[in-house]
């Protein structure tokens, strides 16, 4: 059976290793960080995330959805916190069917679940503290730096088992050779960088938002309960920026402030305790009393950047392939980055099943099925930032959502709101985006026609 070298045991890496392990492939999975089960927090990314139909479907194929979702918290809709002291919150359900909800899940717990699912297969081996520096595409060989390896630690075993080809110093360089290398190493992928350098004509585009993000905390109430409605995704839309909060199983909320890096009022200009307090009291007055660690969180937590990455092709012959953020990082506003990465794993597995004796064909097929959809998702995610931070506060937006739900109920299977298609179905993203545009056009034409008919009737009545 062929051997795959996987780089990155994040969310998609762990899941893909489990898929490949199930199919009987030999899998060596290398991760630059320490084992998340040893308390290594997955830094630089959100603490919790929303998993929905696509992600859950990918977990179900391995029979691990129930286990992974055991501690997830269903969020049935958006809880809007309008601007202004004393403004009342407004709940807007995600879907006409109350069973359709998104689920807040801890990144660390999910990461551990997928790694453990992979390790159930004896043909999957996982090596932590191995950082890929580059990949030789033609020979499908990854070069990795192994640091932090203390004598007698479990890591010794992994180094011994790997193909150690260099110096016996503390920072060893090893070579991991397989029939194919898969880059599941996230937005700043070393595997993709090697493709950029070694494939002539490799297309690459990265674009950063002017906004960054910072995570803050709403701890549990003294009696251990949630301080806000638990089954909702909370949004404080403030036109050019916003804060959101997702519930955690320990009764806390993780808030994320999405705000401009630069500008008159921005991360750059908000430095002192008074600046931070003043900004939050003005913009999020209902949240401030719930955030006792606000100043420390703001000072100590990093400010992350938000990038969209598009590249092509995602594979090199039958030797190298990219999956998840390594192939298509998107901004987080549709809550779909990880869901899409999980869907990649499912599709790649299907392609390998369809073309078991032609890996290049399987990679090519995977790329052609996924690329168009990843591009569509990238656009949808940016569009949803504007919707969340600006439009969710408006009455027109909420009226449109209600109309969407009315039409969905009245025309089952015919009319599906875009959010529903993206979040609660597995309709390919590009198809969902096209269908939503068509539906919107039909809706506007119908509304204009109805308006004309009503006005003509009124004119007719008045004239009689
Ligand atoms: C603020 C924020 C909120 C988000 N919220 C959501 C959400 O609600 N729902 C959703 O679906 N998505 C969300 N996402 C997107 C989601 O986090 C990503 O799409 C998802 O993590 C992609 O998984 P991945 O495995 O491809 O990459 P990653 O999770 O980034 O994993 C990559 C792994 O590779 C390892 N690695 C990197 N470089 C190397 C190297 N050189 N050698 C070895 N290992 C390496 C890393 O340590 C990491 O473990 C959010 C993202 C952000 C930033």
Short mmCIF file of C-alpha atoms and ligand atoms in Angstrom, two decimals:
data_model
loop_
_atom_site.label_atom_id
_atom_site.label_comp_id
_atom_site.label_asym_id
_atom_site.label_seq_id
_atom_site.Cartn_x
_atom_site.Cartn_y
_atom_site.Cartn_z
CA UNK A 1 0.00 0.00 0.00
CA UNK A 2 1.23 3.53 -0.78
CA UNK A 3 2.71 5.68 1.97
CA UNK A 4 1.57 9.23 2.59
CA UNK A 5 3.61 11.79 4.49
CA UNK A 6 1.25 14.37 5.96
CA UNK A 7 2.55 17.74 7.15
CA UNK A 8 0.41 19.34 9.88
CA UNK A 9 -1.83 17.64 12.41
CA UNK A 10 -4.28 20.50 12.80
CA UNK A 11 -7.98 19.94 12.26
CA UNK A 12 -7.75 18.75 8.66
CA UNK A 13 -4.44 16.90 9.12
CA UNK A 14 -5.80 14.68 11.88
CA UNK A 15 -9.01 13.97 10.00
CA UNK A 16 -7.26 13.22 6.72
CA UNK A 17 -4.85 10.85 8.48
CA UNK A 18 -7.89 8.98 9.82
CA UNK A 19 -9.48 8.78 6.35
CA UNK A 20 -6.23 7.53 4.78
CA UNK A 21 -5.63 5.14 7.66
CA UNK A 22 -9.09 3.65 7.17
CA UNK A 23 -8.30 3.07 3.50
CA UNK A 24 -5.25 1.07 4.54
CA UNK A 25 -2.52 3.50 3.47
CA UNK A 26 0.65 3.89 5.49
CA UNK A 27 0.54 7.38 7.01
CA UNK A 28 3.29 9.36 8.75
CA UNK A 29 1.87 12.60 10.13
CA UNK A 30 4.31 15.33 11.21
CA UNK A 31 3.30 18.30 13.36
CA UNK A 32 5.52 21.20 14.34
CA UNK A 33 3.80 21.76 17.69
CA UNK A 34 3.76 19.57 20.77
CA UNK A 35 1.00 17.04 21.35
CA UNK A 36 -2.23 18.95 22.12
CA UNK A 37 -2.98 16.36 24.80
CA UNK A 38 0.05 17.60 26.72
CA UNK A 39 -1.53 21.00 27.21
CA UNK A 40 -0.28 22.59 24.02
CA UNK A 41 -2.88 25.19 23.21
CA UNK A 42 -3.40 25.69 19.49
CA UNK A 43 -2.25 29.31 19.57
CA UNK A 44 -2.81 31.93 16.94
CA UNK A 45 -6.25 30.62 16.00
CA UNK A 46 -9.68 30.82 17.54
CA UNK A 47 -10.27 28.93 20.79
CA UNK A 48 -13.65 27.71 19.63
CA UNK A 49 -15.31 27.45 16.25
CA UNK A 50 -18.65 26.75 14.65
CA UNK A 51 -19.08 23.35 13.06
CA UNK A 52 -22.06 22.73 10.79
CA UNK A 53 -23.41 20.22 8.28
CA UNK A 54 -20.35 19.81 6.03
CA UNK A 55 -17.93 19.33 8.91
CA UNK A 56 -20.29 17.02 10.76
CA UNK A 57 -20.85 14.94 7.62
CA UNK A 58 -17.08 14.45 7.24
CA UNK A 59 -16.86 13.28 10.87
CA UNK A 60 -19.86 10.98 10.43
CA UNK A 61 -18.11 9.07 7.64
CA UNK A 62 -15.60 7.91 10.24
CA UNK A 63 -18.28 7.25 12.84
CA UNK A 64 -16.88 9.92 15.14
CA UNK A 65 -19.41 12.75 14.92
CA UNK A 66 -21.34 11.90 18.11
CA UNK A 67 -18.18 11.59 20.15
CA UNK A 68 -16.65 14.79 18.75
CA UNK A 69 -19.87 16.76 19.23
CA UNK A 70 -20.51 15.50 22.75
CA UNK A 71 -19.51 18.81 24.33
CA UNK A 72 -20.52 21.10 21.45
CA UNK A 73 -23.10 23.79 22.15
CA UNK A 74 -25.86 24.30 19.57
CA UNK A 75 -26.33 27.91 18.47
CA UNK A 76 -29.78 28.35 16.95
CA UNK A 77 -29.42 31.90 15.69
CA UNK A 78 -27.76 35.29 15.95
CA UNK A 79 -28.28 37.34 19.11
CA UNK A 80 -27.81 40.91 17.98
CA UNK A 81 -26.60 43.46 20.53
CA UNK A 82 -27.48 46.85 18.99
CA UNK A 83 -25.42 49.95 19.73
CA UNK A 84 -26.37 52.27 22.58
CA UNK A 85 -26.71 51.77 26.31
CA UNK A 86 -29.93 50.00 27.25
CA UNK A 87 -30.63 48.72 23.71
CA UNK A 88 -32.43 45.37 23.80
CA UNK A 89 -30.96 42.30 22.17
CA UNK A 90 -32.72 40.84 19.13
CA UNK A 91 -32.70 37.12 18.30
CA UNK A 92 -32.71 36.11 14.65
CA UNK A 93 -32.93 32.32 14.03
CA UNK A 94 -30.54 30.79 11.48
CA UNK A 95 -33.18 28.73 9.79
CA UNK A 96 -36.89 28.10 9.57
CA UNK A 97 -36.22 24.59 10.88
CA UNK A 98 -35.20 24.98 14.55
CA UNK A 99 -33.22 21.72 14.31
CA UNK A 100 -30.81 23.48 11.96
CA UNK A 101 -28.19 25.06 14.17
CA UNK A 102 -24.46 25.62 14.14
CA UNK A 103 -22.38 24.19 16.98
CA UNK A 104 -19.72 25.85 19.07
CA UNK A 105 -16.89 23.40 19.60
CA UNK A 106 -13.50 23.76 21.26
CA UNK A 107 -10.61 23.73 18.80
CA UNK A 108 -8.34 21.82 21.17
CA UNK A 109 -10.91 19.11 21.89
CA UNK A 110 -11.76 18.66 18.23
CA UNK A 111 -8.09 18.55 17.29
CA UNK A 112 -7.49 15.87 19.89
CA UNK A 113 -10.55 13.90 18.70
CA UNK A 114 -9.34 13.75 15.08
CA UNK A 115 -5.78 12.86 16.06
CA UNK A 116 -7.03 10.07 18.29
CA UNK A 117 -9.33 8.84 15.51
CA UNK A 118 -6.27 8.63 13.23
CA UNK A 119 -4.17 6.87 15.86
CA UNK A 120 -6.74 4.09 16.15
CA UNK A 121 -5.35 2.79 12.86
CA UNK A 122 -2.06 0.93 13.43
CA UNK A 123 -0.86 2.09 10.01
CA UNK A 124 -0.97 5.78 11.11
CA UNK A 125 1.95 7.24 13.05
CA UNK A 126 1.97 10.77 14.47
CA UNK A 127 5.17 12.70 15.24
CA UNK A 128 4.91 15.96 17.19
CA UNK A 129 7.63 18.65 17.41
CA UNK A 130 8.58 18.10 13.76
CA UNK A 131 8.60 21.28 11.68
CA UNK A 132 8.68 20.90 7.93
CA UNK A 133 11.15 23.30 6.35
CA UNK A 134 10.64 22.31 2.71
CA UNK A 135 9.64 19.50 0.41
CA UNK A 136 11.45 18.03 -2.57
CA UNK A 137 8.48 17.58 -4.87
CA UNK A 138 9.95 15.11 -7.35
CA UNK A 139 11.03 12.63 -4.71
CA UNK A 140 8.07 13.31 -2.37
CA UNK A 141 10.47 13.96 0.48
CA UNK A 142 9.80 16.38 3.31
CA UNK A 143 12.64 17.85 5.34
CA UNK A 144 11.83 18.43 8.96
CA UNK A 145 13.51 20.03 11.94
CA UNK A 146 13.02 18.17 15.16
CA UNK A 147 13.65 20.23 18.24
CA UNK A 148 12.72 19.90 21.91
CA UNK A 149 13.53 16.17 21.86
CA UNK A 150 14.61 15.23 25.35
CA UNK A 151 16.31 11.87 25.85
CA UNK A 152 13.87 9.25 27.07
CA UNK A 153 10.81 11.23 26.04
CA UNK A 154 8.18 9.65 23.81
CA UNK A 155 9.55 11.81 21.01
CA UNK A 156 12.75 9.72 20.93
CA UNK A 157 10.63 6.90 19.61
CA UNK A 158 9.23 8.97 16.79
CA UNK A 159 12.66 10.22 15.76
CA UNK A 160 14.01 6.69 15.77
CA UNK A 161 11.10 5.47 13.68
CA UNK A 162 11.46 8.29 11.21
CA UNK A 163 14.16 8.19 8.58
CA UNK A 164 16.83 10.11 10.48
CA UNK A 165 19.31 11.33 7.93
CA UNK A 166 21.30 14.01 9.56
CA UNK A 167 23.18 15.39 12.44
CA UNK A 168 22.77 13.98 15.87
CA UNK A 169 22.52 17.40 17.46
CA UNK A 170 19.63 18.70 19.52
CA UNK A 171 18.00 20.24 16.46
CA UNK A 172 18.03 17.37 14.04
CA UNK A 173 17.05 17.55 10.41
CA UNK A 174 15.29 14.46 9.21
CA UNK A 175 13.93 13.45 5.82
CA UNK A 176 10.52 11.85 5.56
CA UNK A 177 9.99 10.09 2.28
CA UNK A 178 6.68 8.76 1.01
CA UNK A 179 4.87 7.99 -2.23
CA UNK A 180 3.18 11.36 -1.76
CA UNK A 181 3.42 14.31 0.60
CA UNK A 182 0.21 16.09 1.61
CA UNK A 183 0.41 19.64 2.92
CA UNK A 184 -2.20 20.06 5.62
CA UNK A 185 -0.09 22.71 7.29
CA UNK A 186 -2.44 25.66 7.29
CA UNK A 187 -2.51 29.12 5.76
CA UNK A 188 1.26 29.63 5.91
CA UNK A 189 2.03 26.21 4.48
CA UNK A 190 5.66 25.21 4.01
CA UNK A 191 4.55 22.56 1.49
CA UNK A 192 2.80 25.21 -0.60
CA UNK A 193 5.89 27.41 -0.41
CA UNK A 194 7.94 24.55 -1.86
CA UNK A 195 5.39 24.22 -4.67
CA UNK A 196 5.68 27.95 -5.35
CA UNK A 197 9.42 27.62 -5.65
CA UNK A 198 9.55 24.42 -7.68
CA UNK A 199 6.52 24.56 -10.02
CA UNK A 200 6.85 27.06 -12.81
CA UNK A 201 3.63 28.97 -13.37
CA UNK A 202 2.27 28.14 -9.90
CA UNK A 203 -0.48 30.69 -9.20
CA UNK A 204 -0.52 32.33 -5.80
CA UNK A 205 -2.49 35.19 -4.35
CA UNK A 206 -2.82 36.33 -0.74
CA UNK A 207 -4.90 39.25 0.42
CA UNK A 208 -5.14 40.57 3.95
CA UNK A 209 -8.13 42.39 5.42
CA UNK A 210 -7.50 45.79 6.98
CA UNK A 211 -9.03 44.22 10.11
CA UNK A 212 -7.34 42.05 12.70
CA UNK A 213 -8.90 40.05 15.51
CA UNK A 214 -8.39 39.70 19.23
CA UNK A 215 -9.92 37.12 21.56
CA UNK A 216 -11.40 38.19 24.89
CA UNK A 217 -13.32 36.33 27.59
CA UNK A 218 -16.66 36.42 29.33
CA UNK A 219 -16.16 34.04 32.28
CA UNK A 220 -18.99 32.01 33.85
CA UNK A 221 -21.30 33.66 36.37
CA UNK A 222 -20.44 33.07 40.05
CA UNK A 223 -23.03 30.26 40.17
CA UNK A 224 -21.33 28.58 37.20
CA UNK A 225 -23.97 29.46 34.62
CA UNK A 226 -23.65 31.30 31.30
CA UNK A 227 -23.91 35.09 31.61
CA UNK A 228 -25.76 35.46 28.30
CA UNK A 229 -28.07 33.28 26.22
CA UNK A 230 -26.05 30.14 25.68
CA UNK A 231 -27.65 28.79 22.47
CA UNK A 232 -26.81 31.73 20.22
CA UNK A 233 -23.93 33.33 18.42
CA UNK A 234 -23.76 36.82 19.88
CA UNK A 235 -22.95 39.72 17.55
CA UNK A 236 -22.29 43.36 18.37
CA UNK A 237 -22.45 44.87 14.84
CA UNK A 238 -20.90 48.33 14.65
CA UNK A 239 -20.80 49.05 10.90
CA UNK A 240 -17.04 49.05 10.19
CA UNK A 241 -16.17 46.58 12.98
CA UNK A 242 -17.84 44.07 15.28
CA UNK A 243 -17.46 41.76 18.23
CA UNK A 244 -18.86 38.23 18.37
CA UNK A 245 -19.09 35.69 21.20
CA UNK A 246 -19.43 31.90 21.10
CA UNK A 247 -20.31 29.78 24.15
CA UNK A 248 -17.90 27.26 25.68
CA UNK A 249 -18.81 24.10 27.63
CA UNK A 250 -17.29 25.57 30.84
CA UNK A 251 -20.03 28.28 30.77
CA UNK A 252 -17.67 30.97 29.50
CA UNK A 253 -17.87 32.77 26.17
CA UNK A 254 -14.97 33.49 23.88
CA UNK A 255 -15.43 36.93 22.34
CA UNK A 256 -13.62 37.99 19.21
CA UNK A 257 -13.21 41.64 18.35
CA UNK A 258 -12.73 42.25 14.61
CA UNK A 259 -11.33 45.74 14.24
CA UNK A 260 -9.17 47.83 11.95
CA UNK A 261 -5.42 47.53 12.54
CA UNK A 262 -4.85 51.19 11.64
CA UNK A 263 -6.92 54.35 11.67
CA UNK A 264 -8.16 57.04 13.98
CA UNK A 265 -9.84 54.52 16.26
CA UNK A 266 -8.16 51.14 15.85
CA UNK A 267 -5.89 48.57 17.45
CA UNK A 268 -2.99 50.91 16.67
CA UNK A 269 -4.39 53.88 18.55
CA UNK A 270 -5.94 52.04 21.51
CA UNK A 271 -3.06 51.45 23.86
CA UNK A 272 -3.70 52.60 27.41
CA UNK A 273 -6.16 51.08 29.89
CA UNK A 274 -8.27 54.23 29.60
CA UNK A 275 -8.33 53.94 25.79
CA UNK A 276 -9.47 50.32 25.98
CA UNK A 277 -12.05 50.92 28.71
CA UNK A 278 -13.36 54.03 26.93
CA UNK A 279 -13.74 52.22 23.62
CA UNK A 280 -15.53 49.21 25.11
CA UNK A 281 -17.82 51.30 27.33
CA UNK A 282 -18.85 53.35 24.32
CA UNK A 283 -19.30 50.49 21.86
CA UNK A 284 -20.18 47.41 23.94
CA UNK A 285 -21.67 48.80 27.18
CA UNK A 286 -23.70 45.66 27.91
CA UNK A 287 -20.64 43.41 27.54
CA UNK A 288 -18.20 45.37 29.72
CA UNK A 289 -19.71 44.32 33.10
CA UNK A 290 -19.41 40.70 31.96
CA UNK A 291 -15.72 41.00 31.09
CA UNK A 292 -13.72 41.37 34.32
CA UNK A 293 -10.46 40.43 32.59
CA UNK A 294 -10.99 42.75 29.63
CA UNK A 295 -7.90 44.91 30.16
CA UNK A 296 -5.57 41.95 30.72
CA UNK A 297 -7.06 40.02 27.79
CA UNK A 298 -6.74 43.02 25.51
CA UNK A 299 -3.12 43.64 26.51
CA UNK A 300 -1.91 40.06 26.60
CA UNK A 301 -3.77 38.30 23.79
CA UNK A 302 -2.24 38.54 20.33
CA UNK A 303 -3.88 40.44 17.48
CA UNK A 304 -4.34 38.01 14.60
CA UNK A 305 -4.51 38.87 10.92
CA UNK A 306 -7.15 37.68 8.45
CA UNK A 307 -5.97 36.37 5.13
CA UNK A 308 -7.53 34.89 2.01
CA UNK A 309 -5.21 32.60 0.06
CA UNK A 310 -5.87 31.32 -3.43
CA UNK A 311 -3.46 29.17 -5.34
CA UNK A 312 -3.36 26.68 -8.20
CA UNK A 313 -2.72 23.90 -8.85
CA UNK A 314 -3.17 22.14 -5.53
CA UNK A 315 -1.14 19.13 -6.61
CA UNK A 316 2.08 18.15 -8.31
CA UNK A 317 1.92 14.96 -10.35
CA UNK A 318 1.17 12.04 -8.02
CA UNK A 319 3.68 13.37 -5.52
CA UNK A 320 2.26 16.33 -3.61
CA UNK A 321 -1.17 17.67 -2.73
CA UNK A 322 -2.61 20.49 -0.58
CA UNK A 323 -5.65 20.22 1.69
CA UNK A 324 -7.51 22.69 3.93
CA UNK A 325 -6.16 26.16 4.67
CA UNK A 326 -2.89 25.27 2.95
CA UNK A 327 -4.86 25.27 -0.32
CA UNK A 328 -7.50 27.88 0.40
CA UNK A 329 -7.46 29.94 3.61
CA UNK A 330 -10.60 32.07 3.90
CA UNK A 331 -11.63 34.77 6.37
CA UNK A 332 -13.76 33.34 9.19
CA UNK A 333 -17.04 35.21 8.70
CA UNK A 334 -19.08 32.36 7.25
CA UNK A 335 -17.77 29.95 9.89
CA UNK A 336 -16.78 27.59 7.07
CA UNK A 337 -12.96 27.39 6.91
CA UNK A 338 -12.72 24.21 8.95
CA UNK A 339 -15.98 22.86 7.53
CA UNK A 340 -14.54 23.28 4.02
CA UNK A 341 -11.23 21.72 5.09
CA UNK A 342 -13.14 18.69 6.43
CA UNK A 343 -15.12 18.52 3.19
CA UNK A 344 -11.76 18.48 1.33
CA UNK A 345 -10.77 15.38 3.31
CA UNK A 346 -14.02 13.64 2.37
CA UNK A 347 -13.67 14.54 -1.33
CA UNK A 348 -9.99 13.56 -1.52
CA UNK A 349 -10.85 10.22 0.06
CA UNK A 350 -13.62 9.71 -2.51
CA UNK A 351 -11.22 10.52 -5.35
CA UNK A 352 -8.61 8.08 -4.04
CA UNK A 353 -11.34 5.46 -3.87
CA UNK A 354 -12.43 6.19 -7.46
CA UNK A 355 -8.90 6.10 -8.86
CA UNK A 356 -7.00 3.69 -6.58
CA UNK A 357 -4.32 2.96 -9.16
CA UNK A 358 -3.87 6.47 -10.50
CA UNK A 359 -3.02 8.89 -7.71
CA UNK A 360 -2.28 11.76 -10.08
CA UNK A 361 -5.78 11.43 -11.53
CA UNK A 362 -7.23 11.31 -8.01
CA UNK A 363 -5.36 14.50 -7.04
CA UNK A 364 -6.43 16.22 -10.28
CA UNK A 365 -10.05 15.22 -9.77
CA UNK A 366 -9.98 16.44 -6.16
CA UNK A 367 -8.53 19.77 -7.30
CA UNK A 368 -11.13 20.24 -10.02
CA UNK A 369 -14.02 19.39 -7.65
CA UNK A 370 -12.79 21.65 -4.85
CA UNK A 371 -11.03 24.67 -6.37
CA UNK A 372 -14.12 26.36 -7.82
CA UNK A 373 -15.91 25.87 -4.52
CA UNK A 374 -13.03 27.17 -2.41
CA UNK A 375 -12.93 30.30 -4.58
CA UNK A 376 -16.68 30.76 -4.17
CA UNK A 377 -16.39 30.34 -0.39
CA UNK A 378 -13.60 32.94 -0.24
CA UNK A 379 -15.94 35.49 -1.84
CA UNK A 380 -18.90 34.47 0.32
CA UNK A 381 -16.81 34.79 3.49
CA UNK A 382 -15.75 38.34 2.68
CA UNK A 383 -19.35 39.23 1.76
CA UNK A 384 -20.56 37.87 5.09
CA UNK A 385 -18.18 40.14 7.02
CA UNK A 386 -20.04 43.14 5.64
CA UNK A 387 -23.37 41.45 6.43
CA UNK A 388 -22.41 40.60 10.02
CA UNK A 389 -20.72 43.83 11.05
CA UNK A 390 -23.12 46.19 9.28
CA UNK A 391 -26.38 44.75 7.99
CA UNK A 392 -27.41 42.46 10.89
CA UNK A 393 -28.27 45.60 12.88
CA UNK A 394 -30.67 46.90 10.24
CA UNK A 395 -34.43 46.33 10.11
CA UNK A 396 -34.25 45.70 6.36
CA UNK A 397 -31.81 42.84 6.93
CA UNK A 398 -34.07 41.25 9.53
CA UNK A 399 -37.13 41.70 7.30
CA UNK A 400 -35.25 39.99 4.44
CA UNK A 401 -34.32 37.10 6.76
CA UNK A 402 -37.99 36.73 7.76
CA UNK A 403 -39.04 36.79 4.11
CA UNK A 404 -36.35 34.18 3.36
CA UNK A 405 -37.78 31.92 6.05
CA UNK A 406 -41.36 32.47 4.85
CA UNK A 407 -40.41 31.56 1.29
CA UNK A 408 -38.38 28.58 2.46
CA UNK A 409 -41.42 27.29 4.37
CA UNK A 410 -43.84 28.08 1.52
CA UNK A 411 -41.64 26.66 -1.25
CA UNK A 412 -39.85 23.71 0.36
CA UNK A 413 -36.99 22.41 -1.77
CA UNK A 414 -37.49 25.25 -4.26
CA UNK A 415 -36.39 28.30 -2.31
CA UNK A 416 -33.37 27.94 -0.03
CA UNK A 417 -31.70 30.97 1.56
CA UNK A 418 -27.98 31.28 0.85
CA UNK A 419 -27.05 30.90 4.53
CA UNK A 420 -29.07 27.68 4.71
CA UNK A 421 -27.43 26.25 1.59
CA UNK A 422 -23.92 27.07 2.82
CA UNK A 423 -24.39 26.02 6.42
CA UNK A 424 -27.06 23.32 6.52
CA UNK A 425 -26.61 21.49 3.22
CA UNK A 426 -23.70 20.06 1.25
CA UNK A 427 -24.69 21.85 -1.96
CA UNK A 428 -21.29 22.85 -3.44
CA UNK A 429 -20.43 26.44 -2.44
CA UNK A 430 -20.23 27.70 -6.03
CA UNK A 431 -23.61 26.20 -6.89
CA UNK A 432 -25.14 27.69 -3.73
CA UNK A 433 -23.80 31.14 -4.60
CA UNK A 434 -25.20 30.93 -8.16
CA UNK A 435 -28.57 29.65 -6.99
CA UNK A 436 -28.86 32.42 -4.38
CA UNK A 437 -28.22 35.06 -7.03
CA UNK A 438 -30.92 33.53 -9.24
CA UNK A 439 -33.36 33.40 -6.32
CA UNK A 440 -32.66 37.03 -5.39
CA UNK A 441 -33.24 38.14 -8.99
CA UNK A 442 -36.54 36.25 -9.11
CA UNK A 443 -37.55 37.71 -5.76
CA UNK A 444 -36.84 41.28 -6.86
CA UNK A 445 -38.68 40.78 -10.15
CA UNK A 446 -41.67 39.31 -8.27
CA UNK A 447 -41.66 42.17 -5.77
CA UNK A 448 -41.49 44.79 -8.53
CA UNK A 449 -44.30 43.03 -10.45
CA UNK A 450 -46.39 42.83 -7.25
CA UNK A 451 -45.73 46.53 -6.60
CA UNK A 452 -46.82 47.45 -10.13
CA UNK A 453 -50.00 45.37 -9.79
CA UNK A 454 -50.86 46.96 -6.41
CA UNK A 455 -50.24 50.51 -7.68
CA UNK A 456 -52.32 49.83 -10.86
CA UNK A 457 -55.16 48.44 -8.72
CA UNK A 458 -55.04 51.50 -6.44
CA UNK A 459 -55.01 53.86 -9.45
CA UNK A 460 -57.91 51.92 -10.95
CA UNK A 461 -59.90 52.08 -7.66
CA UNK A 462 -59.23 55.82 -7.22
CA UNK A 463 -60.22 56.52 -10.84
CA UNK A 464 -63.65 54.78 -10.43
C1 LIG B 1 -10.56 33.76 14.30
C2 LIG B 1 -10.93 32.56 13.48
C3 LIG B 1 -12.17 31.97 13.66
C4 LIG B 1 -12.53 30.86 12.90
N1 LIG B 1 -13.76 30.32 13.07
C5 LIG B 1 -14.16 29.28 12.31
C6 LIG B 1 -15.45 28.70 12.47
O1 LIG B 1 -16.24 29.13 13.30
N2 LIG B 1 -15.79 27.64 11.67
C7 LIG B 1 -14.95 27.14 10.73
O2 LIG B 1 -15.33 26.21 10.02
N3 LIG B 1 -13.71 27.68 10.56
C8 LIG B 1 -13.30 28.71 11.32
N4 LIG B 1 -12.05 29.24 11.16
C9 LIG B 1 -11.16 28.67 10.12
C10 LIG B 1 -10.42 27.44 10.65
O3 LIG B 1 -9.69 27.78 11.80
C11 LIG B 1 -9.48 26.90 9.58
O4 LIG B 1 -10.10 26.85 8.35
C12 LIG B 1 -9.01 25.50 9.98
O5 LIG B 1 -8.26 25.56 11.16
C13 LIG B 1 -8.19 24.90 8.85
O6 LIG B 1 -7.67 23.67 9.26
P1 LIG B 1 -6.27 23.18 8.70
O7 LIG B 1 -6.02 21.87 9.35
O8 LIG B 1 -6.25 23.29 7.22
O9 LIG B 1 -5.21 24.26 9.22
P2 LIG B 1 -4.77 24.53 10.71
O10 LIG B 1 -5.88 24.31 11.64
O11 LIG B 1 -4.10 25.86 10.69
O12 LIG B 1 -3.69 23.41 11.01
C14 LIG B 1 -2.42 23.42 10.41
C15 LIG B 1 -1.49 22.58 11.28
O13 LIG B 1 -0.25 22.47 10.62
C16 LIG B 1 0.79 22.73 11.55
N5 LIG B 1 1.92 23.27 10.80
C17 LIG B 1 2.02 24.49 10.22
N6 LIG B 1 3.18 24.63 9.60
C18 LIG B 1 3.87 23.46 9.81
C19 LIG B 1 5.14 23.01 9.41
N7 LIG B 1 5.98 23.78 8.70
N8 LIG B 1 5.52 21.76 9.76
C20 LIG B 1 4.69 20.97 10.50
N9 LIG B 1 3.46 21.36 10.91
C21 LIG B 1 3.06 22.60 10.56
C22 LIG B 1 0.19 23.72 12.53
O14 LIG B 1 0.88 23.74 13.76
C23 LIG B 1 -1.24 23.21 12.65
O15 LIG B 1 -1.34 22.23 13.63
C24 LIG B 1 -11.64 30.34 11.93
C25 LIG B 1 -10.40 30.93 11.75
C26 LIG B 1 -10.03 32.03 12.52
C27 LIG B 1 -8.70 32.66 12.29
#
